[in-house]
Coordinates of C-alpha atoms in Angstrom, one line a residue:
Chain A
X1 CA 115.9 101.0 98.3
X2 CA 118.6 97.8 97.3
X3 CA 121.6 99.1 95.5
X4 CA 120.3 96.5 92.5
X5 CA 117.1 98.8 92.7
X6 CA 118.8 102.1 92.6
X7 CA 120.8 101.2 89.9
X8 CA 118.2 99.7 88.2
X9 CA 116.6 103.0 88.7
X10 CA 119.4 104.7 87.0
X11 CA 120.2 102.9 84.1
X12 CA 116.7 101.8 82.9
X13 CA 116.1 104.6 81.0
X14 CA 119.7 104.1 79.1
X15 CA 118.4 100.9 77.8
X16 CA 115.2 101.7 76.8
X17 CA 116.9 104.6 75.0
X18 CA 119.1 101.9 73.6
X19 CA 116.7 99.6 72.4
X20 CA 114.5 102.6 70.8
X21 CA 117.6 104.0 68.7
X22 CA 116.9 100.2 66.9
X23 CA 113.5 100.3 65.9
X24 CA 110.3 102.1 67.3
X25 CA 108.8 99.3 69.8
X26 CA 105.8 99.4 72.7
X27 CA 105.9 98.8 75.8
X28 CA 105.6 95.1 76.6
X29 CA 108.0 94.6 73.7
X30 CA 110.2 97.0 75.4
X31 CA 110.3 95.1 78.9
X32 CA 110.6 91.3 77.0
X33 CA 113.4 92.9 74.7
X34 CA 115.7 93.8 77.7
X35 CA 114.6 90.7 79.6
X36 CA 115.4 88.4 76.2
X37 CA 118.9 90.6 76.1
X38 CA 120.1 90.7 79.1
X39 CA 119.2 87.1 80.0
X40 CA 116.4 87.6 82.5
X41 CA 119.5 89.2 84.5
X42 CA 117.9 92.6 83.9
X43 CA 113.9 92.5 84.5
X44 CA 112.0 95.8 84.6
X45 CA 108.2 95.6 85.9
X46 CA 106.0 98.2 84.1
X47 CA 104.5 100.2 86.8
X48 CA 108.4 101.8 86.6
X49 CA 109.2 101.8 83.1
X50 CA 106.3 104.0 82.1
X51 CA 106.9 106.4 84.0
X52 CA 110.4 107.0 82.2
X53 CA 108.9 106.7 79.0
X54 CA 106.6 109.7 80.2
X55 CA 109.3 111.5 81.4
X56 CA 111.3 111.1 78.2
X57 CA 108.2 112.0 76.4
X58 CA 108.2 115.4 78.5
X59 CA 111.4 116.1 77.4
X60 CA 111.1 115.7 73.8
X61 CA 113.4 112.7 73.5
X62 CA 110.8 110.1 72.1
X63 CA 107.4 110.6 70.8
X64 CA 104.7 107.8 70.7
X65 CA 102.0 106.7 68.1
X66 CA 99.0 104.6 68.9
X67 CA 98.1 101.8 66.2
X68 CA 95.1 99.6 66.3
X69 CA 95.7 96.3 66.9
X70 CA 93.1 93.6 66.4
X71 CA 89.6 94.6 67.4
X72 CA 89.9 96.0 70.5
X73 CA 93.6 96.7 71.1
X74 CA 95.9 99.7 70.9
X75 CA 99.7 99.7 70.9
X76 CA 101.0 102.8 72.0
X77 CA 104.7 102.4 70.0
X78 CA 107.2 104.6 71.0
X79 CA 110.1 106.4 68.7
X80 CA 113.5 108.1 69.5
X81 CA 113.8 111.8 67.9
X82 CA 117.2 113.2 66.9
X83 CA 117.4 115.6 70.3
X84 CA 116.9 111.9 72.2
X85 CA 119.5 110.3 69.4
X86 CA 121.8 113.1 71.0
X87 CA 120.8 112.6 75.0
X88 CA 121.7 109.1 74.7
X89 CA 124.9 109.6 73.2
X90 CA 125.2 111.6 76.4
X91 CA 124.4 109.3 78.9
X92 CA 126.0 106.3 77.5
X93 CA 129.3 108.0 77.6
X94 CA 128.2 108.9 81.0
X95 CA 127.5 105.6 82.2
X96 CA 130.7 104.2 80.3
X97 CA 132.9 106.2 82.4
X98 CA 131.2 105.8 85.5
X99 CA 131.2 102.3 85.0
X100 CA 135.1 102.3 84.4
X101 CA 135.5 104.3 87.5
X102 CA 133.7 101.1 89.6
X103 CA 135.4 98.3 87.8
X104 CA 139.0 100.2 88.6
X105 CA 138.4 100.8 92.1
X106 CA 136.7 97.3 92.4
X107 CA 139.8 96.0 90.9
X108 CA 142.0 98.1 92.8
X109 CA 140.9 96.4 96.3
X110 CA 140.8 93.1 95.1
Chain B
X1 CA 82.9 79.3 85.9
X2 CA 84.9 78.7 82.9
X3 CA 88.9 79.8 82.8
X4 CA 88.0 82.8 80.7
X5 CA 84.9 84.1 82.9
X6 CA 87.0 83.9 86.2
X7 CA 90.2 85.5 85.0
X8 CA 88.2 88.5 83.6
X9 CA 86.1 89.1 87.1
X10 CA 89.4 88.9 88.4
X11 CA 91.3 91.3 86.3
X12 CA 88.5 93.5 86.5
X13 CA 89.4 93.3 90.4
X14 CA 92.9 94.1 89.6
X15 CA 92.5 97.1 87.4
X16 CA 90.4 98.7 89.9
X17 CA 92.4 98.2 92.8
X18 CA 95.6 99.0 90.8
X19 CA 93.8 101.9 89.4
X20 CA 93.0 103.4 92.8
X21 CA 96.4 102.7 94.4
X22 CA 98.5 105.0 91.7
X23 CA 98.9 108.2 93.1
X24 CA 99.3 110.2 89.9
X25 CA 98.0 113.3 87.3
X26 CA 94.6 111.8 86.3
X27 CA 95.3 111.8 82.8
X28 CA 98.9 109.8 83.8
X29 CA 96.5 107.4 85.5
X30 CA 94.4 107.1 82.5
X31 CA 97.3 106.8 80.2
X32 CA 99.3 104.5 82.6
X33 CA 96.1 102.0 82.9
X34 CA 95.5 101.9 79.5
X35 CA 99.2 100.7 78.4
X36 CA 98.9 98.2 81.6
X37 CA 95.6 96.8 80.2
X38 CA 97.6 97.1 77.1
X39 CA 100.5 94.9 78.2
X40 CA 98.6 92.1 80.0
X41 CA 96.8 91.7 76.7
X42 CA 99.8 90.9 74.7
X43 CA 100.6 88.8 77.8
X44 CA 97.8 86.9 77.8
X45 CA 98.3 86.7 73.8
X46 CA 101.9 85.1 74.4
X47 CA 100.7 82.7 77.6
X48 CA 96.7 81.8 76.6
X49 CA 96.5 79.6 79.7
X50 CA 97.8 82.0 82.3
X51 CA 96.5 82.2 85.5
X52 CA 96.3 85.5 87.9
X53 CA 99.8 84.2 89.3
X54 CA 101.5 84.5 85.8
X55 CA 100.2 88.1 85.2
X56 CA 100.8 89.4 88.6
X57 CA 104.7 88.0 88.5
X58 CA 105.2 89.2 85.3
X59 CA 103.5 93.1 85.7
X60 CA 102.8 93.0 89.8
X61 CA 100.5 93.0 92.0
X62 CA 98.4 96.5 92.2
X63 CA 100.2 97.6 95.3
X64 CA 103.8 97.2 93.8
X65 CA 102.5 99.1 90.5
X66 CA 102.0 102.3 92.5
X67 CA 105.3 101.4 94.3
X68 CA 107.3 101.4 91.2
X69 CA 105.5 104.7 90.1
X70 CA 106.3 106.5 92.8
X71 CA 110.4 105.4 93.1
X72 CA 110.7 106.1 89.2
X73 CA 109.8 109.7 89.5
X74 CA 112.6 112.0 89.4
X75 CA 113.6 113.9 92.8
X76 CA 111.5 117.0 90.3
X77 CA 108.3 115.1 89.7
X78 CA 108.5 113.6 93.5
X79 CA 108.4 117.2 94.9
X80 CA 105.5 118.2 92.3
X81 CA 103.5 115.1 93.6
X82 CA 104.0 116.1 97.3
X83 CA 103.1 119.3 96.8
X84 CA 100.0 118.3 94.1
X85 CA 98.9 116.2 97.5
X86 CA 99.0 119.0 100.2
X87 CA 97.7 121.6 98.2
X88 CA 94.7 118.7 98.0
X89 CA 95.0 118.5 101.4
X90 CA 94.9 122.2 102.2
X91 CA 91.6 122.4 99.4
X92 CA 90.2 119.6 101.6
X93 CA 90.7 121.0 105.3
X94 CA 89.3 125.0 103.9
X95 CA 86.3 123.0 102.4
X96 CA 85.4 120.9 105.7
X97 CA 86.1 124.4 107.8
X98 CA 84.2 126.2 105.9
X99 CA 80.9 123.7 106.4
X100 CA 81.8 123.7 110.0
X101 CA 82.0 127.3 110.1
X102 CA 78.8 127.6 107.7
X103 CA 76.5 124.6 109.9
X104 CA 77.3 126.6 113.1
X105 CA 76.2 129.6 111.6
X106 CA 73.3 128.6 110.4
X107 CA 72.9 126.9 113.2
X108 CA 72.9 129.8 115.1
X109 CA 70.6 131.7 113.1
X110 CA 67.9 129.3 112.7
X111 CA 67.5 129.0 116.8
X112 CA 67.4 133.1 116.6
X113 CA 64.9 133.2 114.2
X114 CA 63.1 129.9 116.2
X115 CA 63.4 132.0 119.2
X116 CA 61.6 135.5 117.3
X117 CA 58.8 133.7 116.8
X118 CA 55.6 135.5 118.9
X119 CA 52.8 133.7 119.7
X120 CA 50.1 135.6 120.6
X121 CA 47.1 134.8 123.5
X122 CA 45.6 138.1 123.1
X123 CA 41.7 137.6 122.9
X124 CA 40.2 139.7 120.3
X125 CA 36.4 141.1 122.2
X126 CA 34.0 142.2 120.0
X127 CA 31.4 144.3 121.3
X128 CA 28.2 144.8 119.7
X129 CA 27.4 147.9 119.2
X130 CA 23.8 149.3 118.3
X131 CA 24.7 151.2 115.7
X132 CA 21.9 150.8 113.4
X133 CA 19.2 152.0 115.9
X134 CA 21.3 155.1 116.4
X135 CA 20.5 155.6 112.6

Protein backbone atom coordinates (compact mmCIF):
# COMPACT_ATOMS: atom_id res chain seq x y z
CA UNK A 1 0.00 0.00 0.00
CA UNK A 2 1.22 3.87 -1.29
CA UNK A 3 1.89 6.10 1.70
CA UNK A 4 -1.04 8.49 -0.03
CA UNK A 5 -3.22 5.18 0.45
CA UNK A 6 -2.29 4.55 4.10
CA UNK A 7 -2.88 7.84 4.99
CA UNK A 8 -5.86 8.06 3.20
CA UNK A 9 -6.69 5.10 5.20
CA UNK A 10 -6.15 6.89 8.32
CA UNK A 11 -7.57 10.03 8.09
CA UNK A 12 -10.82 9.14 6.12
CA UNK A 13 -12.74 8.43 8.84
CA UNK A 14 -11.71 12.05 10.62
CA UNK A 15 -13.40 13.75 7.73
CA UNK A 16 -16.34 11.96 7.48
CA UNK A 17 -16.65 12.49 11.23
CA UNK A 18 -16.04 16.16 10.28
CA UNK A 19 -18.47 16.57 7.73
CA UNK A 20 -21.22 14.58 9.91
CA UNK A 21 -20.69 17.01 13.09
CA UNK A 22 -22.39 19.63 10.19
CA UNK A 23 -25.38 18.09 9.17
CA UNK A 24 -26.61 14.46 8.90
CA UNK A 25 -25.65 13.54 5.10
CA UNK A 26 -25.58 9.88 2.96
CA UNK A 27 -23.20 8.39 1.48
CA UNK A 28 -22.72 9.76 -2.10
CA UNK A 29 -23.14 13.21 -0.50
CA UNK A 30 -20.48 12.27 1.88
CA UNK A 31 -17.73 11.24 -0.90
CA UNK A 32 -18.82 14.51 -3.35
CA UNK A 33 -18.68 16.73 -0.11
CA UNK A 34 -14.98 15.87 0.68
CA UNK A 35 -14.11 15.75 -3.10
CA UNK A 36 -15.99 19.47 -3.52
CA UNK A 37 -13.76 20.49 -0.15
CA UNK A 38 -10.81 19.38 -0.61
CA UNK A 39 -10.59 20.23 -4.37
CA UNK A 40 -10.66 16.73 -5.95
CA UNK A 41 -7.11 16.61 -3.94
CA UNK A 42 -8.90 14.16 -1.48
CA UNK A 43 -11.11 11.51 -3.41
CA UNK A 44 -12.52 8.52 -1.52
CA UNK A 45 -14.12 5.54 -3.67
CA UNK A 46 -17.05 3.91 -1.80
CA UNK A 47 -16.14 0.33 -1.53
CA UNK A 48 -13.78 1.96 1.46
CA UNK A 49 -15.81 4.52 2.98
CA UNK A 50 -18.58 2.17 3.98
CA UNK A 51 -16.87 0.20 5.65
CA UNK A 52 -15.88 3.01 8.16
CA UNK A 53 -19.18 4.12 8.34
CA UNK A 54 -20.01 0.51 9.49
CA UNK A 55 -17.42 0.48 11.81
CA UNK A 56 -18.40 3.80 13.30
CA UNK A 57 -21.84 2.51 13.45
CA UNK A 58 -20.42 -0.48 15.58
CA UNK A 59 -19.06 1.69 17.93
CA UNK A 60 -21.92 3.80 18.58
CA UNK A 61 -20.43 7.01 17.12
CA UNK A 62 -23.15 7.66 14.27
CA UNK A 63 -26.44 6.09 13.69
CA UNK A 64 -28.18 5.96 10.31
CA UNK A 65 -31.90 6.45 9.09
CA UNK A 66 -33.19 5.30 5.83
CA UNK A 67 -35.68 7.88 3.98
CA UNK A 68 -37.51 7.09 0.82
CA UNK A 69 -36.55 8.88 -1.88
CA UNK A 70 -38.58 9.02 -5.20
CA UNK A 71 -40.29 5.79 -6.11
CA UNK A 72 -37.86 3.38 -5.81
CA UNK A 73 -34.92 4.86 -3.86
CA UNK A 74 -33.65 4.78 -0.28
CA UNK A 75 -31.05 7.05 1.27
CA UNK A 76 -29.52 5.62 4.10
CA UNK A 77 -28.42 9.25 5.99
CA UNK A 78 -26.08 9.01 8.49
CA UNK A 79 -25.88 11.23 12.00
CA UNK A 80 -23.11 11.86 14.55
CA UNK A 81 -24.26 11.01 18.39
CA UNK A 82 -22.77 12.94 21.30
CA UNK A 83 -20.26 9.82 22.29
CA UNK A 84 -18.97 10.38 18.30
CA UNK A 85 -19.16 14.43 18.95
CA UNK A 86 -16.63 13.40 21.72
CA UNK A 87 -14.30 10.64 19.59
CA UNK A 88 -13.77 13.21 17.04
CA UNK A 89 -12.71 15.86 19.34
CA UNK A 90 -10.26 13.01 20.13
CA UNK A 91 -8.88 12.23 17.01
CA UNK A 92 -8.66 15.69 15.58
CA UNK A 93 -6.39 16.73 18.35
CA UNK A 94 -4.73 13.57 17.55
CA UNK A 95 -4.13 14.13 14.11
CA UNK A 96 -3.31 17.94 14.79
CA UNK A 97 -0.38 17.00 16.78
CA UNK A 98 0.75 14.29 14.64
CA UNK A 99 0.57 16.48 11.88
CA UNK A 100 2.71 19.21 13.72
CA UNK A 101 5.18 16.56 14.53
CA UNK A 102 5.61 15.87 10.41
CA UNK A 103 5.60 19.44 9.27
CA UNK A 104 8.60 20.15 12.16
CA UNK A 105 10.66 17.42 11.18
CA UNK A 106 9.93 18.07 7.47
CA UNK A 107 11.00 21.49 8.09
CA UNK A 108 13.76 20.64 10.20
CA UNK A 109 15.67 18.83 7.16
CA UNK A 110 14.84 21.18 4.67
CA UNK B 1 -30.54 -1.21 -27.96
CA UNK B 2 -31.33 2.11 -26.60
CA UNK B 3 -28.72 3.99 -23.98
CA UNK B 4 -31.01 3.09 -21.12
CA UNK B 5 -31.58 -0.80 -22.09
CA UNK B 6 -27.71 -1.33 -22.46
CA UNK B 7 -26.58 0.46 -19.33
CA UNK B 8 -29.02 -1.52 -17.21
CA UNK B 9 -27.94 -5.17 -18.72
CA UNK B 10 -24.73 -3.77 -17.94
CA UNK B 11 -25.04 -2.68 -14.42
CA UNK B 12 -26.91 -5.64 -13.75
CA UNK B 13 -23.48 -7.33 -14.84
CA UNK B 14 -21.68 -5.14 -12.47
CA UNK B 15 -23.74 -5.68 -9.38
CA UNK B 16 -23.41 -9.26 -9.68
CA UNK B 17 -19.85 -9.52 -10.31
CA UNK B 18 -19.22 -6.81 -7.56
CA UNK B 19 -21.56 -8.60 -5.38
CA UNK B 20 -19.71 -11.96 -5.60
CA UNK B 21 -16.26 -10.44 -5.28
CA UNK B 22 -16.86 -8.80 -1.65
CA UNK B 23 -15.69 -11.01 0.83
CA UNK B 24 -17.88 -10.00 3.74
CA UNK B 25 -20.77 -10.87 6.63
CA UNK B 26 -23.80 -11.54 4.32
CA UNK B 27 -25.83 -9.01 5.76
CA UNK B 28 -22.58 -6.39 5.26
CA UNK B 29 -22.86 -7.55 1.71
CA UNK B 30 -26.47 -6.89 1.56
CA UNK B 31 -26.14 -3.63 3.24
CA UNK B 32 -23.01 -2.61 1.28
CA UNK B 33 -24.86 -3.43 -2.21
CA UNK B 34 -27.71 -1.68 -1.46
CA UNK B 35 -25.90 1.81 -0.59
CA UNK B 36 -23.62 1.05 -3.85
CA UNK B 37 -26.87 0.63 -6.00
CA UNK B 38 -27.86 3.52 -3.87
CA UNK B 39 -24.95 5.82 -4.83
CA UNK B 40 -24.81 5.10 -8.66
CA UNK B 41 -28.41 6.13 -8.67
CA UNK B 42 -27.84 9.59 -7.38
CA UNK B 43 -24.93 9.33 -9.88
CA UNK B 44 -26.67 8.61 -12.67
CA UNK B 45 -29.29 11.41 -11.32
CA UNK B 46 -26.36 14.10 -11.31
CA UNK B 47 -24.75 12.71 -14.91
CA UNK B 48 -28.07 11.37 -17.02
CA UNK B 49 -25.86 10.61 -19.93
CA UNK B 50 -23.12 8.57 -18.32
CA UNK B 51 -21.72 5.75 -19.67
CA UNK B 52 -20.21 2.48 -17.80
CA UNK B 53 -16.74 4.45 -17.93
CA UNK B 54 -18.20 7.41 -15.75
CA UNK B 55 -19.66 5.06 -13.04
CA UNK B 56 -16.82 2.75 -12.88
CA UNK B 57 -14.20 5.84 -12.41
CA UNK B 58 -16.25 7.48 -10.09
CA UNK B 59 -17.29 4.10 -7.65
CA UNK B 60 -14.80 1.32 -9.37
CA UNK B 61 -14.73 -1.32 -11.04
CA UNK B 62 -16.17 -4.57 -9.02
CA UNK B 63 -12.67 -5.95 -8.38
CA UNK B 64 -11.37 -2.62 -6.69
CA UNK B 65 -14.75 -2.46 -4.58
CA UNK B 66 -13.74 -5.68 -2.73
CA UNK B 67 -10.17 -4.32 -2.71
CA UNK B 68 -11.06 -1.21 -0.81
CA UNK B 69 -13.26 -3.41 1.55
CA UNK B 70 -10.80 -5.45 2.52
CA UNK B 71 -7.79 -2.59 3.14
CA UNK B 72 -10.42 -0.44 5.16
CA UNK B 73 -10.99 -3.09 7.73
CA UNK B 74 -9.29 -2.57 10.95
CA UNK B 75 -6.28 -4.98 11.87
CA UNK B 76 -9.63 -6.44 14.40
CA UNK B 77 -12.08 -6.98 11.68
CA UNK B 78 -9.11 -8.28 9.20
CA UNK B 79 -8.41 -11.11 11.78
CA UNK B 80 -12.21 -11.85 12.30
CA UNK B 81 -12.57 -12.23 8.42
CA UNK B 82 -9.52 -14.59 8.29
CA UNK B 83 -10.63 -16.52 10.73
CA UNK B 84 -14.66 -16.35 9.51
CA UNK B 85 -12.79 -17.89 6.12
CA UNK B 86 -10.88 -20.88 7.63
CA UNK B 87 -13.38 -21.94 9.94
CA UNK B 88 -15.39 -22.07 6.37
CA UNK B 89 -12.74 -23.83 5.19
CA UNK B 90 -12.39 -26.29 7.96
CA UNK B 91 -16.65 -26.70 7.76
CA UNK B 92 -15.89 -27.36 4.07
CA UNK B 93 -12.89 -30.00 4.27
CA UNK B 94 -15.06 -32.22 7.50
CA UNK B 95 -18.11 -32.06 5.03
CA UNK B 96 -16.22 -33.41 1.78
CA UNK B 97 -14.38 -36.10 4.37
CA UNK B 98 -17.15 -37.10 5.75
CA UNK B 99 -18.85 -38.04 2.09
CA UNK B 100 -15.62 -39.62 1.25
CA UNK B 101 -15.58 -41.46 4.40
CA UNK B 102 -19.50 -42.17 4.05
CA UNK B 103 -19.39 -43.26 -0.17
CA UNK B 104 -16.50 -45.79 0.81
CA UNK B 105 -18.57 -47.14 3.44
CA UNK B 106 -21.31 -47.61 1.76
CA UNK B 107 -19.42 -48.64 -0.83
CA UNK B 108 -18.15 -51.29 1.00
CA UNK B 109 -21.32 -52.52 2.35
CA UNK B 110 -23.30 -52.64 -0.62
CA UNK B 111 -20.59 -55.15 -2.41
CA UNK B 112 -20.91 -57.29 1.10
CA UNK B 113 -24.37 -57.41 0.91
CA UNK B 114 -24.04 -57.90 -3.29
CA UNK B 115 -21.70 -60.61 -2.40
CA UNK B 116 -24.50 -62.50 0.50
CA UNK B 117 -26.70 -62.90 -2.04
CA UNK B 118 -27.40 -66.99 -2.53
CA UNK B 119 -28.65 -68.26 -5.49
CA UNK B 120 -29.87 -71.43 -5.30
CA UNK B 121 -29.70 -74.56 -8.20
CA UNK B 122 -31.20 -77.01 -5.89
CA UNK B 123 -34.00 -78.98 -7.89
CA UNK B 124 -37.01 -79.50 -5.84
CA UNK B 125 -38.22 -83.59 -6.88
CA UNK B 126 -41.55 -84.35 -6.24
CA UNK B 127 -42.46 -87.81 -5.86
CA UNK B 128 -45.79 -89.09 -6.25
CA UNK B 129 -46.86 -90.95 -3.82
CA UNK B 130 -50.10 -93.30 -3.84
CA UNK B 131 -51.42 -92.13 -0.99
CA UNK B 132 -55.00 -92.29 -1.76
CA UNK B 133 -55.04 -96.08 -2.64
CA UNK B 134 -53.40 -96.71 0.69
CA UNK B 135 -56.77 -95.25 2.07
Amino acid sequence: MSIIENLKKGTTELLLLLLLSREDMYGYQLTQEIAARSENLFLIREGSMYPILYRLMDKGYISDRKEKVGVRRVRVYYHLEEKGRKYLKQVKSEYESINKGISLVIRSVE
Amino acid sequence: MNHQHYLDAWLKKYYRRTSRLLKCPQKTRQRLMCELQSSVDEFLEDNPDAAPSDIVQHIGTPDQIAQDYLTSLDESELQAQISRVRTTRRVLVVIAIALIIGAVVFFVLYNNWKGNIYYFNDKIVYEETDETNND
